[in-house]
Short mmCIF file of C-alpha atoms in Angstrom, two decimals:
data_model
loop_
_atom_site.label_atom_id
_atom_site.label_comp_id
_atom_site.label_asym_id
_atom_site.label_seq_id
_atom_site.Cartn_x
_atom_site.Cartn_y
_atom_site.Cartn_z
CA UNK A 1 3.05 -5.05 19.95
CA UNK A 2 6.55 -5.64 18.88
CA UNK A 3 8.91 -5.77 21.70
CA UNK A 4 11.34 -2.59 22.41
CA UNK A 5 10.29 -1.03 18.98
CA UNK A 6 9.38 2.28 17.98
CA UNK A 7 5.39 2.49 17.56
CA UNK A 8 4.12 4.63 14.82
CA UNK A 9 0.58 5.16 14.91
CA UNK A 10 -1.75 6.39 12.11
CA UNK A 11 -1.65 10.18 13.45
CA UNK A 12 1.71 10.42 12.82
CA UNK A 13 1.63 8.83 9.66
CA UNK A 14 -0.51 10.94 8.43
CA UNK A 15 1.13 14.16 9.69
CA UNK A 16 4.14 12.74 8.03
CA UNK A 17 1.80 12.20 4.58
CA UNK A 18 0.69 16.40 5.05
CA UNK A 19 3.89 18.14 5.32
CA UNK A 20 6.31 15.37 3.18
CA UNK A 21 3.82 15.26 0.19
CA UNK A 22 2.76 18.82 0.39
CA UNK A 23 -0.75 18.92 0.81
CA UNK A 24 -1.32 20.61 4.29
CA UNK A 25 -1.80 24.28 4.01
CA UNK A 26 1.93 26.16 4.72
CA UNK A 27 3.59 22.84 3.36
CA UNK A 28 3.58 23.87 -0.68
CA UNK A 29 6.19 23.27 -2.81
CA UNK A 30 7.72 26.10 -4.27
CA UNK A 31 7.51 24.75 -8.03
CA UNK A 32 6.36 21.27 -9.98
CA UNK A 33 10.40 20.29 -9.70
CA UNK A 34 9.84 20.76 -5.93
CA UNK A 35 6.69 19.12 -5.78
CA UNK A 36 8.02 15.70 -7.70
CA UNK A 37 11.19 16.17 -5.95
CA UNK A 38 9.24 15.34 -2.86
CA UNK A 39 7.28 12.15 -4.15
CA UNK A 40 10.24 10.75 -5.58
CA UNK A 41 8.56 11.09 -9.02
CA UNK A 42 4.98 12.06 -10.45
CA UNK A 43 3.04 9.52 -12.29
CA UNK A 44 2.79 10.04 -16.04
CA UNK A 45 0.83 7.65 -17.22
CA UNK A 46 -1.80 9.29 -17.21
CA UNK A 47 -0.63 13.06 -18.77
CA UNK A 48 -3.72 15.16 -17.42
CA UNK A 49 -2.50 13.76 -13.36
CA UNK A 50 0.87 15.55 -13.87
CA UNK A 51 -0.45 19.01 -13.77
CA UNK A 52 -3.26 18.22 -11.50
CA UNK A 53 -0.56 15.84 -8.87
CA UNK A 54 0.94 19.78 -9.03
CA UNK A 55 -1.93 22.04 -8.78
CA UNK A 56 -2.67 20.04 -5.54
CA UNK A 57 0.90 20.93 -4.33
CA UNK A 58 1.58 24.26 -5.90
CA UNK A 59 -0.10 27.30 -4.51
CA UNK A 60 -0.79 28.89 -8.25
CA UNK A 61 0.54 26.71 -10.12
CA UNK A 62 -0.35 26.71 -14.43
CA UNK A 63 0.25 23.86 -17.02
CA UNK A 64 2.85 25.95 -18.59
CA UNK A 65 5.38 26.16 -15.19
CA UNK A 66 5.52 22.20 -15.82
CA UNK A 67 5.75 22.35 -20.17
CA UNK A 68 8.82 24.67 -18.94
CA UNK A 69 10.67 22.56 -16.89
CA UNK A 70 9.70 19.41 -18.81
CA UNK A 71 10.68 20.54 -22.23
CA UNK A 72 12.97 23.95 -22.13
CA UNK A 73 14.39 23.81 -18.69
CA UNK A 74 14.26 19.87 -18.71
CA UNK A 75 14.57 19.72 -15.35
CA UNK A 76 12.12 17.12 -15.86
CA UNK A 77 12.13 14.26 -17.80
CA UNK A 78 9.56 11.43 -18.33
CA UNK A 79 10.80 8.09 -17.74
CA UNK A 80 9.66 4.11 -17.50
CA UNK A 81 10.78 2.76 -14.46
CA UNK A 82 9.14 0.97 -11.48
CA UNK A 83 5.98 -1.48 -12.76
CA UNK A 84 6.69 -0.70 -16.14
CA UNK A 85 4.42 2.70 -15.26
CA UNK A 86 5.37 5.90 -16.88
CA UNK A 87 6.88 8.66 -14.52
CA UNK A 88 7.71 12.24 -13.93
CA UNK A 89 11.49 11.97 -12.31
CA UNK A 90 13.27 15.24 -11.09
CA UNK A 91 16.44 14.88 -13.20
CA UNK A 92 18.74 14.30 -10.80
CA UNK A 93 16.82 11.48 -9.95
CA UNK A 94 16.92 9.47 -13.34
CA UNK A 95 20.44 7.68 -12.45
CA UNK A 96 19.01 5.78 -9.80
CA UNK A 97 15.58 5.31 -11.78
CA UNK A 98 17.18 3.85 -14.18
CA UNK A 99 20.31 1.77 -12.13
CA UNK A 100 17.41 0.76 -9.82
CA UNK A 101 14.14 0.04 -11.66
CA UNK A 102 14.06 1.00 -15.58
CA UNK A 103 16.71 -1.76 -16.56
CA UNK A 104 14.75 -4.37 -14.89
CA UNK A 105 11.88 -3.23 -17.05
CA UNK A 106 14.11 -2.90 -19.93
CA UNK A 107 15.00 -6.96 -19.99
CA UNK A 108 11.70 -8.12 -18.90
CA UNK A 109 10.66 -5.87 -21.95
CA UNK A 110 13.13 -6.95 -24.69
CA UNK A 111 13.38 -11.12 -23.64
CA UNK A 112 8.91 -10.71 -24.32
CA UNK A 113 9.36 -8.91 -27.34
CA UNK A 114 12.40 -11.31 -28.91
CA UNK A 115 10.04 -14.21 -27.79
CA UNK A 116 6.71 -12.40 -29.41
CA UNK A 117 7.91 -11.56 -32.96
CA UNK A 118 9.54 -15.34 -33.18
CA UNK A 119 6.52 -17.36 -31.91
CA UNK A 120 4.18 -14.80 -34.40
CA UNK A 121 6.48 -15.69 -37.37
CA UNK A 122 7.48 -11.93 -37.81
CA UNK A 123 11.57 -13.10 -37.59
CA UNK A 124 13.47 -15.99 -37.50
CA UNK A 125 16.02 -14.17 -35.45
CA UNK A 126 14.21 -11.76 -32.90
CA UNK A 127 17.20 -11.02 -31.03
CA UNK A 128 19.26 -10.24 -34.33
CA UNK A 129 16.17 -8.26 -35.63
CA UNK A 130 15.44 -6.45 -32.46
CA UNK A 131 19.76 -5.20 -32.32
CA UNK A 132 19.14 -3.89 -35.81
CA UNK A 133 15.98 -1.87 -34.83
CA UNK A 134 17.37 -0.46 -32.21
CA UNK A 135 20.31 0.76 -33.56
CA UNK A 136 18.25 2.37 -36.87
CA UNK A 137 15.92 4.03 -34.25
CA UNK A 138 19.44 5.61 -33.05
CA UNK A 139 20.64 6.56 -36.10
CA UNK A 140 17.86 8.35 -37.24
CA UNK A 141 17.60 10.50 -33.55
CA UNK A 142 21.91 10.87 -33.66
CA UNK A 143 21.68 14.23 -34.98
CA UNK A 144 19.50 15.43 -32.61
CA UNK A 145 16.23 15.27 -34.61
CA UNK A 146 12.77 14.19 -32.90
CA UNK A 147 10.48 11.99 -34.22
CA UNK A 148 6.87 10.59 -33.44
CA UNK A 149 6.66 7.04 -33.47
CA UNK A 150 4.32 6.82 -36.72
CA UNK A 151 7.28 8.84 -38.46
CA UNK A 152 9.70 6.24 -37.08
CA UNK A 153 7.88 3.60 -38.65
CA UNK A 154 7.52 4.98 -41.70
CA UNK A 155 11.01 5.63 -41.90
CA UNK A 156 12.14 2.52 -40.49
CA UNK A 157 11.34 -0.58 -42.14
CA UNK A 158 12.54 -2.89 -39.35
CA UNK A 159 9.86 -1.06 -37.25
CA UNK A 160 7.48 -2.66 -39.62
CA UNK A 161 4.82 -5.47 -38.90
CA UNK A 162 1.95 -6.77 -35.93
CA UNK A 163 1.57 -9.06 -33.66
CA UNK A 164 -2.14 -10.32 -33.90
CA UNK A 165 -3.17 -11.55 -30.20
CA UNK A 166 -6.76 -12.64 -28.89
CA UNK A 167 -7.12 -14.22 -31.93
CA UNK A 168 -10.73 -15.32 -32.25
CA UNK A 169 -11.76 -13.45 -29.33
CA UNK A 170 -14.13 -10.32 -29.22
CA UNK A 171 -11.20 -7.84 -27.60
CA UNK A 172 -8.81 -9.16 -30.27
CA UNK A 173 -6.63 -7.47 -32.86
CA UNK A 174 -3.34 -6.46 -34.44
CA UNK A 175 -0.85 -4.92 -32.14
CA UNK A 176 2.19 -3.20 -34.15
CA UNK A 177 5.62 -3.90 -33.08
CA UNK A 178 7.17 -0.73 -33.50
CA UNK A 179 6.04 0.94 -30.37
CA UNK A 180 7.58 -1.75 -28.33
CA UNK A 181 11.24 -1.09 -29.46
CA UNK A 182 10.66 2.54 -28.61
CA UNK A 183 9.22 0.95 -24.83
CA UNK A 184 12.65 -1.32 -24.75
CA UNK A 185 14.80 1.82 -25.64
CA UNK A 186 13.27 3.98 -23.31
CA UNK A 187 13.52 1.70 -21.00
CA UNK A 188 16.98 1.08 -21.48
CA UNK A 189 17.57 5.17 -21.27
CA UNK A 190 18.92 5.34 -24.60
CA UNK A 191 15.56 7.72 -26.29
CA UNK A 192 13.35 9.72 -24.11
CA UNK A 193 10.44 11.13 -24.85
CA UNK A 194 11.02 14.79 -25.81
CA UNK A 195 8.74 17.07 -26.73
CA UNK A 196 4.63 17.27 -26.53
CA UNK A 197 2.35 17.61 -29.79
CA UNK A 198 -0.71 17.93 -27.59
CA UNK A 199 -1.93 19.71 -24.86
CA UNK A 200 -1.68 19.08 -21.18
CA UNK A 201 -4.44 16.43 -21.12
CA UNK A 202 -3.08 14.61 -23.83
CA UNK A 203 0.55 12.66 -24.01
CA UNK A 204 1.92 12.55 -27.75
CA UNK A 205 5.63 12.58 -27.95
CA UNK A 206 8.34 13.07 -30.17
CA UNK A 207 10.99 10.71 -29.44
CA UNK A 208 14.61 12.06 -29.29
CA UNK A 209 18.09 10.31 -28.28
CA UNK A 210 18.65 10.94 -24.39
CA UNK A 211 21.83 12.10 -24.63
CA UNK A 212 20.95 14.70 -27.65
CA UNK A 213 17.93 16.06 -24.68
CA UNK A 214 19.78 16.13 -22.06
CA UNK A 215 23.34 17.04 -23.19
CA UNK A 216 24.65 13.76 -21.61
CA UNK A 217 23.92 10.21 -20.99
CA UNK A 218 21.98 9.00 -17.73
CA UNK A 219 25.45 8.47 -15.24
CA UNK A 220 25.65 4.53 -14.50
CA UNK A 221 25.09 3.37 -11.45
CA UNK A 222 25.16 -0.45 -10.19
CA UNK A 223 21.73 -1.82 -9.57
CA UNK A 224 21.87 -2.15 -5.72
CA UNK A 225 23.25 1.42 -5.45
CA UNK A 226 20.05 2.80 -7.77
CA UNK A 227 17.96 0.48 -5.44
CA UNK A 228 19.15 1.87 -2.31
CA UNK A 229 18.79 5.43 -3.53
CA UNK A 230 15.72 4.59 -4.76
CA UNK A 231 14.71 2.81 -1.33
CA UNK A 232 16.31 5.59 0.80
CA UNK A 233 14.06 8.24 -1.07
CA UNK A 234 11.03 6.73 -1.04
CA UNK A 235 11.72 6.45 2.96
CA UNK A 236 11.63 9.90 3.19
CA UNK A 237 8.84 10.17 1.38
CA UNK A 238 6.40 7.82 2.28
CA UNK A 239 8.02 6.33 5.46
CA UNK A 240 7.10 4.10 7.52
CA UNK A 241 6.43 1.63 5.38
CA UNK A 242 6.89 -2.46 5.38
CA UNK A 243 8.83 -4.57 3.02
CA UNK A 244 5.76 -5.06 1.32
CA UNK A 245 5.28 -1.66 0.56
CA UNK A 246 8.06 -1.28 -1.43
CA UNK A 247 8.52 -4.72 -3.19
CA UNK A 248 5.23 -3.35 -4.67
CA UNK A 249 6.34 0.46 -5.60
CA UNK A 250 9.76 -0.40 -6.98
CA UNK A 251 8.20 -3.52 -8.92
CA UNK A 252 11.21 -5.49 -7.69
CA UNK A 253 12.18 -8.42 -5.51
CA UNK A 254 12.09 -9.15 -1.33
CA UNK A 255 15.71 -9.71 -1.56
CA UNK A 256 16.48 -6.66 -3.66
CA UNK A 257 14.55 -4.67 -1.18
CA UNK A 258 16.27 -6.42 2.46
CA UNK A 259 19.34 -5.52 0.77
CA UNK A 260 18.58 -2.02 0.33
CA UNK A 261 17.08 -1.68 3.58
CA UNK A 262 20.21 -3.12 5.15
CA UNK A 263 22.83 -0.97 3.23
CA UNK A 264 20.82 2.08 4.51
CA UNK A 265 20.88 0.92 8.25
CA UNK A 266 17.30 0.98 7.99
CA UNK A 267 15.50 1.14 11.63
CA UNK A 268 12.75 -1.46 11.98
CA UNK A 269 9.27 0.06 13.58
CA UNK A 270 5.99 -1.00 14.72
CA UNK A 271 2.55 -0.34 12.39
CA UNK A 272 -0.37 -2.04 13.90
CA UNK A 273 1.71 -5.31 14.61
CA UNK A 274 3.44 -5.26 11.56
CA UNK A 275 6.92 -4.00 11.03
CA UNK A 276 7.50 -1.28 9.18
CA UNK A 277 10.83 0.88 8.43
CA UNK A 278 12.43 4.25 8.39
CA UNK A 279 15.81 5.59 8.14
CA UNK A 280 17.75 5.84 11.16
CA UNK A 281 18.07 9.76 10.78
CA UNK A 282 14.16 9.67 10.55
CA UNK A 283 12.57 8.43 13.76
CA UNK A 284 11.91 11.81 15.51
CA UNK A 285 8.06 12.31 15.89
CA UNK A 286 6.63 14.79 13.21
CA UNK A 287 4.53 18.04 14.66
CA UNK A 288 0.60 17.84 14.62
CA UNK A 289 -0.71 19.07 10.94
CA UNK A 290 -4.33 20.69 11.13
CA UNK A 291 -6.93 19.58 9.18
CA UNK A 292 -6.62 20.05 5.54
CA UNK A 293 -8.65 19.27 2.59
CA UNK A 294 -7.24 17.41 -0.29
CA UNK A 295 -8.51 17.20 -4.11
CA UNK A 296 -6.55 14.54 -5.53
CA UNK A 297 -5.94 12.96 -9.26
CA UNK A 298 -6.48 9.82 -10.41
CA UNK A 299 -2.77 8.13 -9.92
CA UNK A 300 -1.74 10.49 -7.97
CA UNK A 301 1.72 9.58 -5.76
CA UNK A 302 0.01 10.00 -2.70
CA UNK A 303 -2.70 7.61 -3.37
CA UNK A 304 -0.59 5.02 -5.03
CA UNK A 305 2.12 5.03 -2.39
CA UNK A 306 1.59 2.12 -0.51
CA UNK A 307 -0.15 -1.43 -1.13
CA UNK A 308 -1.25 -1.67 2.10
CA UNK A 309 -3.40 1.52 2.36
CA UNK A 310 -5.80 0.76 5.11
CA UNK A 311 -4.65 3.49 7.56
CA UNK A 312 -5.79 6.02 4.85
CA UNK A 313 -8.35 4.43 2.31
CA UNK A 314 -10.17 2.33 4.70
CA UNK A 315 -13.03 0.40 3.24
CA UNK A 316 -13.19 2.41 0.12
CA UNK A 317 -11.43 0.55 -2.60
CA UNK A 318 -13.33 -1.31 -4.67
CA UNK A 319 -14.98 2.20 -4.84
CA UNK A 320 -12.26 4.11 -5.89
CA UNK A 321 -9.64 1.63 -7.65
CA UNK A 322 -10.14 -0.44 -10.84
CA UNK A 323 -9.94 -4.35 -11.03
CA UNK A 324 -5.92 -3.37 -12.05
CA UNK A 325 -5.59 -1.37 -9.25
CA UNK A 326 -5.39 1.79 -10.43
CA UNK A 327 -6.94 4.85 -8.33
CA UNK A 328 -9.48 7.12 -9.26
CA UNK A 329 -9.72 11.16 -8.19
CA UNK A 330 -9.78 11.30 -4.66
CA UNK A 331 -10.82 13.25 -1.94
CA UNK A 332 -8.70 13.78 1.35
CA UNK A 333 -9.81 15.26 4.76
CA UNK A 334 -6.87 15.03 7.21
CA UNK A 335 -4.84 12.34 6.06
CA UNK A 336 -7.98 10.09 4.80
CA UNK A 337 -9.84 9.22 1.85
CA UNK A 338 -13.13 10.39 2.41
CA UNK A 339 -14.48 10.02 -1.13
CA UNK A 340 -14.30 10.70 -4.82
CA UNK A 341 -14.61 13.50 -6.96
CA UNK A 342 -15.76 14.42 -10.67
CA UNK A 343 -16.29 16.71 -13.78
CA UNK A 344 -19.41 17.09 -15.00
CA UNK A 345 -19.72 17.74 -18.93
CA UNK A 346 -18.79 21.56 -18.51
CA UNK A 347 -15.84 21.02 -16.32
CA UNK A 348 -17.70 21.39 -13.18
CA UNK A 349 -16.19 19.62 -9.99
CA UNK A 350 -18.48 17.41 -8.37
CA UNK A 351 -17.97 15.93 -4.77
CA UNK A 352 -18.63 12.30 -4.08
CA UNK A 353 -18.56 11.82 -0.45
CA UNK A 354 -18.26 8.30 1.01
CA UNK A 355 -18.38 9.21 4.54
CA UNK A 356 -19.88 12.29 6.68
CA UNK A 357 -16.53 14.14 7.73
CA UNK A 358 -18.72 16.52 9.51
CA UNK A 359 -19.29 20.19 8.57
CA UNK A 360 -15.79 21.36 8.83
CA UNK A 361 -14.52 19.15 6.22
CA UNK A 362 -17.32 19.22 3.64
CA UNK A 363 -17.37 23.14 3.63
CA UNK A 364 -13.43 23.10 3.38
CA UNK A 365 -13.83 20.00 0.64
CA UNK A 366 -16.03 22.15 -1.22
CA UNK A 367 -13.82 25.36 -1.36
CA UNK A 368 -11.49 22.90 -3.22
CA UNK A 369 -14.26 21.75 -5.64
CA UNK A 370 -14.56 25.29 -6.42
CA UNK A 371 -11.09 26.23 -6.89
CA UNK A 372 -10.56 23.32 -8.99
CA UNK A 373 -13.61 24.15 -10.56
CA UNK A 374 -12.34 27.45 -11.85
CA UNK A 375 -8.92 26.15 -12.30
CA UNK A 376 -10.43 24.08 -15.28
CA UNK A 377 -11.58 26.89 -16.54
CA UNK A 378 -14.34 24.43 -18.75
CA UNK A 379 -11.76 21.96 -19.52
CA UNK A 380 -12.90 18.70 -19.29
CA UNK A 381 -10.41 15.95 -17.90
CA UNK A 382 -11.35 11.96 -18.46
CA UNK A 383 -9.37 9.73 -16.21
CA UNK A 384 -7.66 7.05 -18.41
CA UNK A 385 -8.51 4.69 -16.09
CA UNK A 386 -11.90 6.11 -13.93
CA UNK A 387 -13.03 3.91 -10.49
CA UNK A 388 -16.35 2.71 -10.26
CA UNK A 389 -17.12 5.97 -8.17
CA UNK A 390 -16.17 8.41 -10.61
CA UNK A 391 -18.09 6.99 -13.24
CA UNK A 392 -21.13 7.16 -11.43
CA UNK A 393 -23.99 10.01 -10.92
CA UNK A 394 -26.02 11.83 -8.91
#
């Protein structure tokens, strides 16, 4: 034990998981804005976890309350920031999204992409070529018009051209360059994507300029400000947690991080033997949660949190996460992964324990499978990127 520090233990953490990321019954958010507002952001990568990272949150909560604020209200906007992953950020969020995490992404992004088209052959130039690209993918969305990305490249000719990669290899092929100017300038904050040509289970966008969208440009901030905002929120979110924690969710570096935590006055605590960290405002203990049961999304926030995730997913991960380290749906009993969960091919939610819970839990665990069930309504939902568990049966 750590000498004359604060000692959070795995109850409170987990109480602290119930009522901050809405999941405990009498905890809900009052809309999908509230709900992402509380995790900091939703993941997006995959489109169908959006609207089921809400329904878990949401007491009633429909697909179209989140088209609304995404795309009239636009109280939402999707975003690439931290890991080069796809989120959902509450708007008044995006400054430090994009101060903190999104430009990091954007020059990783654009030095690979210079460096890609001049070792292929595509220019002699890349930087020169990649300017120009930019700036006609600008033009073309000044007047406020949308665009998919096939009609930007058919419009565009410096959009034009592939990269062929693997060559020789069985998973080989031609990967077109356009796409990844539209990743560099939505990293960068100046396009966003806009509007959705499919349904809720399906992500294709029309691209649009952000400051056409949104009325304005994302406000500048310095990078160590949008890190410590960034930092400070994800405290209150998922706090404790250790360095390590958050080098991992922001994507960033040690230093970047001990900065932040400095800045913010950040109160060093005790998890297990290792030292974890809230905010100095923070350290009160957090009242007992009952039990609750939990039906969560592959990607969800919750689940992808942390990198150390032992004091919730126990032994359970090369069950439930990919080789890349992506999570599966998941099924919570009191602050724990107790298992899996999914459809069958009419929409049906199937439970995939891991564990005996006891009784309590798999008769409260199965009142979710049902409400889920009928939430569906026959839709059927394939993970983009399933764990070994949900892809098996019986």
């Amino acid at each position: 034990m750590l000498s004359g520090v604060l000692r959070i233990d795995d109850a409170e953490r987990r109480a602290r998981l119930a009522r901050r990321h809405r999941l405990a019954p009498g905890e809900r958010a009052q809309d999908v804005v509230e709900a992402a507002d509380s995790l900091v952001c939703l993941h997006a990568t995959d489109p169908a976890t959006i609207a089921l990272s809400a329904w878990a949150r949401v007491d009633g909560f429909e697909p179209p309350e989140l088209e609304r604020a995404l795309y009239a209200e636009r109280s939402l906007v999707k975003h690439l920031a931290m890991r080069r992953t796809l989120f959902v950020f509450p708007r008044a969020t995006l400054s430090a999204a994009q101060a903190g995490a999104s430009e990091r992404v954007a020059g990783r992004e654009r030095r690979r992409l210079i460096r890609d088209v001049e070792q292929a052959g595509l220019r002699r130039d890349g930087e020169r070529w990649l300017t120009e690209a930019c700036a006609q993918v600008l033009e073309l969305l000044s007047d406020g018009r949308e665009a998919t990305a096939a009609e930007l490249r058919s419009g565009l000719p410096a959009l034009e051209g592939s990269i062929t990669y693997g060559e020789g290899k069985s998973w080989g092929g031609q990967a077109p360059i356009g796409p990844r100017v539209l990743t560099v300038l939505s990293a960068e904050g100046r396009i966003v994507r806009a509007s959705n040509e499919g349904r809720w289970t399906v992500s294709r966008p029309r691209w649009a300029a952000t400051s056409a969208w949104l009325g304005e440009e994302i406000a500048p901030l310095s990078e160590a400000d949008g890190v410590a905002q960034l930092v400070a929120r994800w405290l209150r979110a998922f706090g404790p947690g250790t360095e390590a924690d958050l080098k991992w969710w922001l994507g960033s570096t040690l230093t970047a991080v001990r900065r932040a935590l400095a800045d913010l006055g950040a109160v060093a605590v005790e998890l297990d033997g290792r030292t974890g960290w809230l905010l100095p405002d923070d350290l009160e203990p957090t009242a007992p949660v009952a039990p609750w049961a939990a039906l969560l999304p592959p990607l969800d926030p919750t689940t992808m949190g942390w990198t150390e995730r032992d004091w919730y997913l126990g032994p359970y991960k090369a069950q439930l996460f990919d080789t890349a380290g992506n999570a599966g749906p998941t099924m919570w009993w009191d602050g724990r992964i107790v298992g899996g969960w999914r459809q069958t091919e009419d929409g049906a939610v199937v439970l995939q324990p891991l564990e005996d819970a006891g009784t309590d839990a798999r008769r409260a665990l199965e009142r979710e499978a049902e409400r889920l069930t009928d939430w569906f309504g026959g839709t059927r939902v394939l993970p983009r990127f399933p764990s070994p568990l949900s892809q098996a049966r019986g």
